Tab-separated table of C-alpha atoms and ligand atoms in Angstrom:
chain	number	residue	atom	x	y	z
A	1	UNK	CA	-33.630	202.083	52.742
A	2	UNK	CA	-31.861	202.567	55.986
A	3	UNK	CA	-31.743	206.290	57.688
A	4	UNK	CA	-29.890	207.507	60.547
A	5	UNK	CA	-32.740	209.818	62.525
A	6	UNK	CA	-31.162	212.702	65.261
A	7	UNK	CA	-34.321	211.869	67.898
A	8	UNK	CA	-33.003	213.361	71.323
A	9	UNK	CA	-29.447	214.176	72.700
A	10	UNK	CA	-26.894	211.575	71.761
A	11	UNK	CA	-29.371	209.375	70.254
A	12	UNK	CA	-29.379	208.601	66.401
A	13	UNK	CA	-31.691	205.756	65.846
A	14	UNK	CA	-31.941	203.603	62.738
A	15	UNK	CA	-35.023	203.427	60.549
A	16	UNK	CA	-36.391	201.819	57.755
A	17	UNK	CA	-37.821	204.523	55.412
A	18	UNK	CA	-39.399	204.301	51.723
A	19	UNK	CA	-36.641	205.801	48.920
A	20	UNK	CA	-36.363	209.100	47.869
A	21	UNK	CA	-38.227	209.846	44.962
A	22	UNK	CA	-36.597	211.830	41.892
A	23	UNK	CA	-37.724	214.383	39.910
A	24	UNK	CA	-37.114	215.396	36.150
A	25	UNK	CA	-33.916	217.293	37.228
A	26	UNK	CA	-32.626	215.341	40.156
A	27	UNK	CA	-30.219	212.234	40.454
A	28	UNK	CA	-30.966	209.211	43.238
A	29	UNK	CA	-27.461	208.788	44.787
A	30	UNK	CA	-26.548	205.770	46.548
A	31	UNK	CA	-24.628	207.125	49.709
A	32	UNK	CA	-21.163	205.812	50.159
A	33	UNK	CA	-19.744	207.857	53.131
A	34	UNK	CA	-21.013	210.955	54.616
A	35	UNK	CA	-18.728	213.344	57.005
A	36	UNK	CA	-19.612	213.797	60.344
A	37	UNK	CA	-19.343	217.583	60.630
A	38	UNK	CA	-18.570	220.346	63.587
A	39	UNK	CA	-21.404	222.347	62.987
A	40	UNK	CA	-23.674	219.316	63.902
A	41	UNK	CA	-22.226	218.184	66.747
A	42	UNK	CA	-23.601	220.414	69.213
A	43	UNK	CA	-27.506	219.694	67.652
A	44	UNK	CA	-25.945	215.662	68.748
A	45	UNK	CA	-24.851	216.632	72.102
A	46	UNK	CA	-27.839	218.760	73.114
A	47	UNK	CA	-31.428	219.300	72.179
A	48	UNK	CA	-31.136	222.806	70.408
A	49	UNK	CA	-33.772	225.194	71.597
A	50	UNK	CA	-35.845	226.641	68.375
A	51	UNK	CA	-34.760	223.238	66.231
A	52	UNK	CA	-37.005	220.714	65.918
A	53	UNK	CA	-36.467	216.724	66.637
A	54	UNK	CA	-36.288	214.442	65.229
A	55	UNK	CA	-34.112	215.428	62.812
A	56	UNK	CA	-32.496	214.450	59.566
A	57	UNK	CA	-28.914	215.381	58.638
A	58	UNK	CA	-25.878	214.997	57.319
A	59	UNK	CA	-24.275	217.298	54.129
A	60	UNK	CA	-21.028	215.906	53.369
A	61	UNK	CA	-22.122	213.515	51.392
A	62	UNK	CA	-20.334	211.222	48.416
A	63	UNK	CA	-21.933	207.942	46.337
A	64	UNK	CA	-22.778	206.156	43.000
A	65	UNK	CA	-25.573	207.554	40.772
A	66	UNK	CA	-28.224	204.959	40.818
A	67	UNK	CA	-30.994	206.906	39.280
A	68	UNK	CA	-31.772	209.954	37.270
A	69	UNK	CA	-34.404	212.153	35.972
A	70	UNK	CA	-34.683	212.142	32.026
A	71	UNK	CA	-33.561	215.824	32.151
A	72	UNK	CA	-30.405	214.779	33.892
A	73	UNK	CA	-27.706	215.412	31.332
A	74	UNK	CA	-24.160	215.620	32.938
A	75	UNK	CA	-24.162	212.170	34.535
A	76	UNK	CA	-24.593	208.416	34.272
A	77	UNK	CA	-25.512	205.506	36.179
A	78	UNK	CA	-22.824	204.343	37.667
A	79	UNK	CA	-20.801	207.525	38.574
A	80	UNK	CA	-19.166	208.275	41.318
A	81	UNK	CA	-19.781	211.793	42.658
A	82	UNK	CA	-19.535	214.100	45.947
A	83	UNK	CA	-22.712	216.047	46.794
A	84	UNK	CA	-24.151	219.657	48.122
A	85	UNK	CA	-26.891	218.573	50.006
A	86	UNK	CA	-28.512	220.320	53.413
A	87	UNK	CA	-29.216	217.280	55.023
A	88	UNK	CA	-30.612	213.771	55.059
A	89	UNK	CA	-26.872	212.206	54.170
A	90	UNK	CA	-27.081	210.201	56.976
A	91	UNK	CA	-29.037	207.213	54.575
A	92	UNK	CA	-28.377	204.331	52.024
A	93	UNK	CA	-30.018	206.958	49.656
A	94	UNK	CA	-30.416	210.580	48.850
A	95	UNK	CA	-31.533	212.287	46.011
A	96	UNK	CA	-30.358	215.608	44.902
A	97	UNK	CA	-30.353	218.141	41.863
A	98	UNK	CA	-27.593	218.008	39.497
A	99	UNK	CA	-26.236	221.397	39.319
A	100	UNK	CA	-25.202	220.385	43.506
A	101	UNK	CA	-22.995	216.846	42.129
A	102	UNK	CA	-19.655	216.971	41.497
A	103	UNK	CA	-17.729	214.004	39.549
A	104	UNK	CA	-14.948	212.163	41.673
A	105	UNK	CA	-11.783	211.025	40.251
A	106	UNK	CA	-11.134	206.883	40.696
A	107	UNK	CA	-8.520	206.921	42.322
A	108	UNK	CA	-9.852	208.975	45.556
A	109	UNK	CA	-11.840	207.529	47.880
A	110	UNK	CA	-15.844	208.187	48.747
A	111	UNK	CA	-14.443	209.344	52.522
A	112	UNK	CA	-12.196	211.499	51.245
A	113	UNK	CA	-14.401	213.603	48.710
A	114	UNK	CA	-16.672	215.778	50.758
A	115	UNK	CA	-17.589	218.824	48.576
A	116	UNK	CA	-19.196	220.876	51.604
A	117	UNK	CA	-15.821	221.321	54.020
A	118	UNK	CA	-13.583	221.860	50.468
A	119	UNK	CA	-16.154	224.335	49.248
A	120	UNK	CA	-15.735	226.168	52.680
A	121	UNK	CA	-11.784	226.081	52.438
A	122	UNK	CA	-11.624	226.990	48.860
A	123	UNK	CA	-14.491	229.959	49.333
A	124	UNK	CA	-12.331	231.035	52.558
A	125	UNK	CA	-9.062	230.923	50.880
A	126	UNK	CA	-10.380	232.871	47.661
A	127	UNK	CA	-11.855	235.660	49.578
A	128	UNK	CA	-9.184	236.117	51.874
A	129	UNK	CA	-6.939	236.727	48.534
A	130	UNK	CA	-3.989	235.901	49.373
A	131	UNK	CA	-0.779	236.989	47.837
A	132	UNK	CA	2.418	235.673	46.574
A	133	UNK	CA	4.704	236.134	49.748
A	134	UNK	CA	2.365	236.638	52.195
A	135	UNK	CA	3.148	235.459	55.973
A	136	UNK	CA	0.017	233.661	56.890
A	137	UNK	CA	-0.568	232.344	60.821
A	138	UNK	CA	-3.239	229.520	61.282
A	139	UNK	CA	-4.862	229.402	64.253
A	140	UNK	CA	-6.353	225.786	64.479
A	141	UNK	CA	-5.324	223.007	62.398
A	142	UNK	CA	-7.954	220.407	62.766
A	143	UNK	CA	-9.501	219.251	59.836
A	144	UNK	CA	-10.490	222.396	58.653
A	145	UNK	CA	-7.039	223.845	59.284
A	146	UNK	CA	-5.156	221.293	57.243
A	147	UNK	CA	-7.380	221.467	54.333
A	148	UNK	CA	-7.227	225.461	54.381
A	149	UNK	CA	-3.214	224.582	54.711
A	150	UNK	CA	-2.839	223.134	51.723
A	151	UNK	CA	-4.726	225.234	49.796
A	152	UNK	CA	-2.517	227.998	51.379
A	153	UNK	CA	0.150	227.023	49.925
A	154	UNK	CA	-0.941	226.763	47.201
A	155	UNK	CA	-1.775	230.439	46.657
A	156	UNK	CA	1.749	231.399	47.343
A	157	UNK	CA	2.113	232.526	50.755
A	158	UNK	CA	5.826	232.212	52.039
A	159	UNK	CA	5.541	231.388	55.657
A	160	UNK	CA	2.400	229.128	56.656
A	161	UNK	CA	2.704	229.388	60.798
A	162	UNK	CA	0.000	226.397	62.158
A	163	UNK	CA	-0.695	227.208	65.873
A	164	UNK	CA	-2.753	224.103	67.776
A	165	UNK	CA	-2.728	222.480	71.241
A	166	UNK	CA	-2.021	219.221	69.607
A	167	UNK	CA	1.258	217.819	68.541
A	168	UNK	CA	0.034	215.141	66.527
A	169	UNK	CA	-1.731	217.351	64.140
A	170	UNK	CA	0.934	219.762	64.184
A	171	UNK	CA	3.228	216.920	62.977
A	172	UNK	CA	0.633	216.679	59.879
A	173	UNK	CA	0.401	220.355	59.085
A	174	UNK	CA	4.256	220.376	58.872
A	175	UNK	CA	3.960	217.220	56.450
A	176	UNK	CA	1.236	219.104	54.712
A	177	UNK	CA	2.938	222.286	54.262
A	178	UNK	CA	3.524	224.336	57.351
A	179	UNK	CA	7.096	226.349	57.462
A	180	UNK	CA	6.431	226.428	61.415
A	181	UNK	CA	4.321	224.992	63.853
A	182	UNK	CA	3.703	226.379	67.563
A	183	UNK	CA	2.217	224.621	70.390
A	184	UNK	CA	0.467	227.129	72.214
A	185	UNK	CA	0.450	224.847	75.464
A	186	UNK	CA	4.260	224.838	75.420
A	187	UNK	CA	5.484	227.787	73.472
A	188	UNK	CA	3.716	231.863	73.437
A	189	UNK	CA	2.692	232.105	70.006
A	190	UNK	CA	2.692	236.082	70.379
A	191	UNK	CA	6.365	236.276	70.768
A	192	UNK	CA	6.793	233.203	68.154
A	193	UNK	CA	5.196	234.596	65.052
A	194	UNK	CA	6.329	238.149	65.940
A	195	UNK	CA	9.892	237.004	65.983
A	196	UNK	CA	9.136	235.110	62.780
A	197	UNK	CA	7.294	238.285	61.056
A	198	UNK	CA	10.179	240.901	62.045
A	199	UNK	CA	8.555	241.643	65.109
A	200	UNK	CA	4.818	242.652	62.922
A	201	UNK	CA	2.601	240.009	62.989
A	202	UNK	CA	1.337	238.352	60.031
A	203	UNK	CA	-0.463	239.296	57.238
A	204	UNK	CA	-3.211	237.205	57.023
A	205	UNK	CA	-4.261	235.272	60.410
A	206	UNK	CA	-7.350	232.462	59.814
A	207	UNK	CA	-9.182	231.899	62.909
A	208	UNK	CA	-9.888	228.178	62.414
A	209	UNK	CA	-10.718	226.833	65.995
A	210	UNK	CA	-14.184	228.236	66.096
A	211	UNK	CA	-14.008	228.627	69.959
A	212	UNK	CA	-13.201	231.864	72.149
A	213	UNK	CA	-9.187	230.881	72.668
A	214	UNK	CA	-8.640	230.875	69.204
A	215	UNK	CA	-11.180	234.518	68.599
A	216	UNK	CA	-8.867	235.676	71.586
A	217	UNK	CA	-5.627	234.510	70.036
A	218	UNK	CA	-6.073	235.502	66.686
A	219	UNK	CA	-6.333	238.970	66.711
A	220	UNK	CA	-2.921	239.253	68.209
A	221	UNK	CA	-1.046	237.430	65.756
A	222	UNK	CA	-2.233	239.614	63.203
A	223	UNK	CA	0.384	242.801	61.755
A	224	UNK	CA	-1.326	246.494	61.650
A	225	UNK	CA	-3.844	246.467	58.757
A	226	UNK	CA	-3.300	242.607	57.952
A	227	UNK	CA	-6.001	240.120	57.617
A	228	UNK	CA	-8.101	239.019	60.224
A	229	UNK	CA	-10.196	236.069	58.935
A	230	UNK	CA	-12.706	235.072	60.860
A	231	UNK	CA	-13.223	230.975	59.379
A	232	UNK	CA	-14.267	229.129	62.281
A	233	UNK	CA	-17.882	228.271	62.785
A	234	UNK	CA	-18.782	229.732	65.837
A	235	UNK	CA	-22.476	228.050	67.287
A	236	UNK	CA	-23.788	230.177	70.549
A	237	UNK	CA	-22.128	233.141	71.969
A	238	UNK	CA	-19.226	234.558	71.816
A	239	UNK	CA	-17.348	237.689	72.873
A	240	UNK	CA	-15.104	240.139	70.940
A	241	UNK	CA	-13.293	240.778	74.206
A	242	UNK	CA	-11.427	244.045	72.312
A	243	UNK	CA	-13.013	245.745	69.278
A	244	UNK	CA	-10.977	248.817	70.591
A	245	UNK	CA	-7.777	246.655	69.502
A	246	UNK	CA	-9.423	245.383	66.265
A	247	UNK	CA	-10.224	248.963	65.757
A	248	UNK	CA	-6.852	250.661	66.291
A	249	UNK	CA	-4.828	247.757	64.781
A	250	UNK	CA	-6.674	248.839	61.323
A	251	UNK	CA	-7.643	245.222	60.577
A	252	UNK	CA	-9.387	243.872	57.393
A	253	UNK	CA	-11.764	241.944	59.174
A	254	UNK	CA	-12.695	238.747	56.824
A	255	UNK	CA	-15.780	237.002	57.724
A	256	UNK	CA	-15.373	234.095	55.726
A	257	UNK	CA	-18.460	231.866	56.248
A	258	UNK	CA	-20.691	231.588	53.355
A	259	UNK	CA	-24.415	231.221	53.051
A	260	UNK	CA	-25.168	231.855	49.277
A	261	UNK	CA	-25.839	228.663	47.656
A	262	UNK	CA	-24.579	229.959	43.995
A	263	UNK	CA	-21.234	231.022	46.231
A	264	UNK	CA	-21.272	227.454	48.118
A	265	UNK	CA	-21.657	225.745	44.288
A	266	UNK	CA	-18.616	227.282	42.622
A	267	UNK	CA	-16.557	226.538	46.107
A	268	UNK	CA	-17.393	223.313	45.608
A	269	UNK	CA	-16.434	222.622	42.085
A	270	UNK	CA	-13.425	224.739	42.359
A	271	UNK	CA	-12.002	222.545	45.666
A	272	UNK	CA	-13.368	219.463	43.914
A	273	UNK	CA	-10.941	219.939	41.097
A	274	UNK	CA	-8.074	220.340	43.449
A	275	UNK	CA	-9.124	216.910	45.004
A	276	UNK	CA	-9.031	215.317	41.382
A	277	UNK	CA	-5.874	216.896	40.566
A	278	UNK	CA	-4.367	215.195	43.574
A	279	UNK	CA	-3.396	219.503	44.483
A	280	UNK	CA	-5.509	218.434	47.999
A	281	UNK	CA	-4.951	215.327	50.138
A	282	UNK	CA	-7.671	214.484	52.142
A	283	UNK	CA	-6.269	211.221	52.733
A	284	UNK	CA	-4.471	211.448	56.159
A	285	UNK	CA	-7.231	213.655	57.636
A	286	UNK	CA	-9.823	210.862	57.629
A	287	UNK	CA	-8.799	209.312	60.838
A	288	UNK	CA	-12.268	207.868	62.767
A	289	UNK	CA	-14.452	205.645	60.303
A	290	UNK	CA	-17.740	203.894	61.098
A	291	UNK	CA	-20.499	202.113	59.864
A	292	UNK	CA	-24.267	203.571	59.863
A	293	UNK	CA	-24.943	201.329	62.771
A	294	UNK	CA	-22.555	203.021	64.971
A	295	UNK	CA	-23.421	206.847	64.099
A	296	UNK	CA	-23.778	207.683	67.721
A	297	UNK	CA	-19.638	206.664	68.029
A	298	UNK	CA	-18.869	208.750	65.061
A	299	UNK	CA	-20.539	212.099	66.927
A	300	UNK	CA	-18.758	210.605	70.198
A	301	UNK	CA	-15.425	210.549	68.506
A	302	UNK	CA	-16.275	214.037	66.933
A	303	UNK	CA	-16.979	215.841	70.288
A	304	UNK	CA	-14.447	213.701	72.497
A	305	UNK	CA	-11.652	214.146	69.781
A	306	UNK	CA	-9.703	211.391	71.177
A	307	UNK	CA	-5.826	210.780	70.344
A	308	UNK	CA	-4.827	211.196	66.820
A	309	UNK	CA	-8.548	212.513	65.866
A	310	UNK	CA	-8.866	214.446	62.887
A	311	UNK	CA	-12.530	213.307	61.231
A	312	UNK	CA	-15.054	211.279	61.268
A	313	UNK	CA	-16.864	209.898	58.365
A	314	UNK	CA	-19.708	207.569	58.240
A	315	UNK	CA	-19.324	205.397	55.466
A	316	UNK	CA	-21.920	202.489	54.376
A	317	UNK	CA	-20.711	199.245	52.340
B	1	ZN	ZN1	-19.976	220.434	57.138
């Protein structure tokens, strides 16, 4: 089978490798589409000290079972199926235990059923508990964002604020949901959610950008003792600038990345079923497809975000 191998900065090369082999319990999986993700960009766009190349990765992974061990009792050859995996998606093949596959609906499409981002979302938007009437300020609505939108909504919160730099996207999150969206470029989203939240802030505020504006920005969006969820994945340093405001604003402070696996698992059947149920749509957030062979323009397009960009998926015929 073919593999796409990380070997040095910007440089995925193609190899030929020998298939995976399966055990009693696992299921070989032959890879449809696999997401290219944010927190893998920067291991694309520099050698990471303390990781090791070259590497294998690649976790959002979707595909037909084409094999199965003879304990394998869930599924059946031909199924098709979104995977937990922590790497190696970038191949024709993959195998992978079945308690980490999760059964996709026909009518939605391999690029659109990645159970890792969902199972994020979903785990993000359960612990954050929101409640029925809550004013809730996004701050970031790239792909991330919009998924974490919709599934906003759909927990009852009566003002959904999306705050981004783009217009294009912001144009989606309203289709997708938003009551408002800000332009931070071209309108102070401090005076525009206070004037929308009686002058209070909001109750819950996601940090989605995963960069210091949005860590900067957040905070002050957020009402005394509201929600301050910290959702974006933040590689390398970065700086609280003022815990003394954090502090004195009596914030819940929400760190809402998750590392358990048996937390990861239910996320991922619980978002999965809102994909099958049609209560998610992925499908206008999977803007920038390619095939294997041009992996290194998927990353480009990932880091670059050009025009219109929402995600990348790599997705094999
Ligand atoms: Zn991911």
């Amino acid at each position: 089978m073919k593999a796409a191998i990380l070997k040095d900065a910007h440089n995925f090369v193609i190899e030929d490798m020998p298939s995976p082999k399966i055990n009693e319990t696992e299921l070989l999986i032959k890879v449809k589409a696999c997401g290219v993700c944010h927190s893998e960009i920067h291991q694309w766009d520099h050698k990471i000290e303390g990781l090791k190349y070259p590497r294998f990765i690649g976790h959002e992974v979707s595909g037909i079972v084409v094999n199965k061990g003879k304990n394998v009792s869930k599924f059946n050859l031909g199924d098709r199926v979104a995977l937990w995996v922590d790497g190696k998606g970038y191949a024709e093949e993959i195998a992978v235990k079945e308690d980490r596959v999760f059964p996709i609906d026909d009518e939605i499409s391999f690029a659109e059923a990645m159970a890792e981002p969902i199972a994020c979302t979903t785990n993000g938007v359960i612990k954050a508990n929101i409640r029925l009437g809550d004013k809730v300020v996004l701050v970031g609505t790239g792909f991330m964002g919009l998924i974490l939108l919709q599934q906003i909504k759909l927990s009852g919160a009566s003002e959904i604020i999306a705050v981004d730099v783009r217009d294009e996207i912001l144009n989606l999150a309203k289709e997708l949901g938003a009551t408002r969206i800000i332009n931070s470029k071209n309108e102070d989203p401090v005076e525009a959610v206070k004037k929308l939240t009686n002058g209070e802030g909001a109750d819950i505020c996601f940090e989605v950008g995963g960069n210091q504006a949005t860590l900067d920005l957040a905070p002050q969006l957020c009402r005394m003792e509201g929600k301050l969820v910290i959702f974006g994945y933040h590689p390398g340093q970065r700086v609280i600038r003022d815990l003394g405001f954090w502090n004195w604003m009596a914030f819940d402070i929400i760190n809402a990345h998750f590392r358990d696996l048996r937390t990861i698992l239910t996320g991922s059947k619980i978002g999965m079923d809102l994909l099958n149920k049609k209560m998610i749509n992925m499908n206008p957030l999977i803007t920038h497809i390619y095939p294997l062979e041009q992996i290194n323009d998927a990353f480009n397009a990932a880091k670059e975000k050009p025009k219109g960009f929402i995600k990348a998926v790599v997705v094999i015929e």
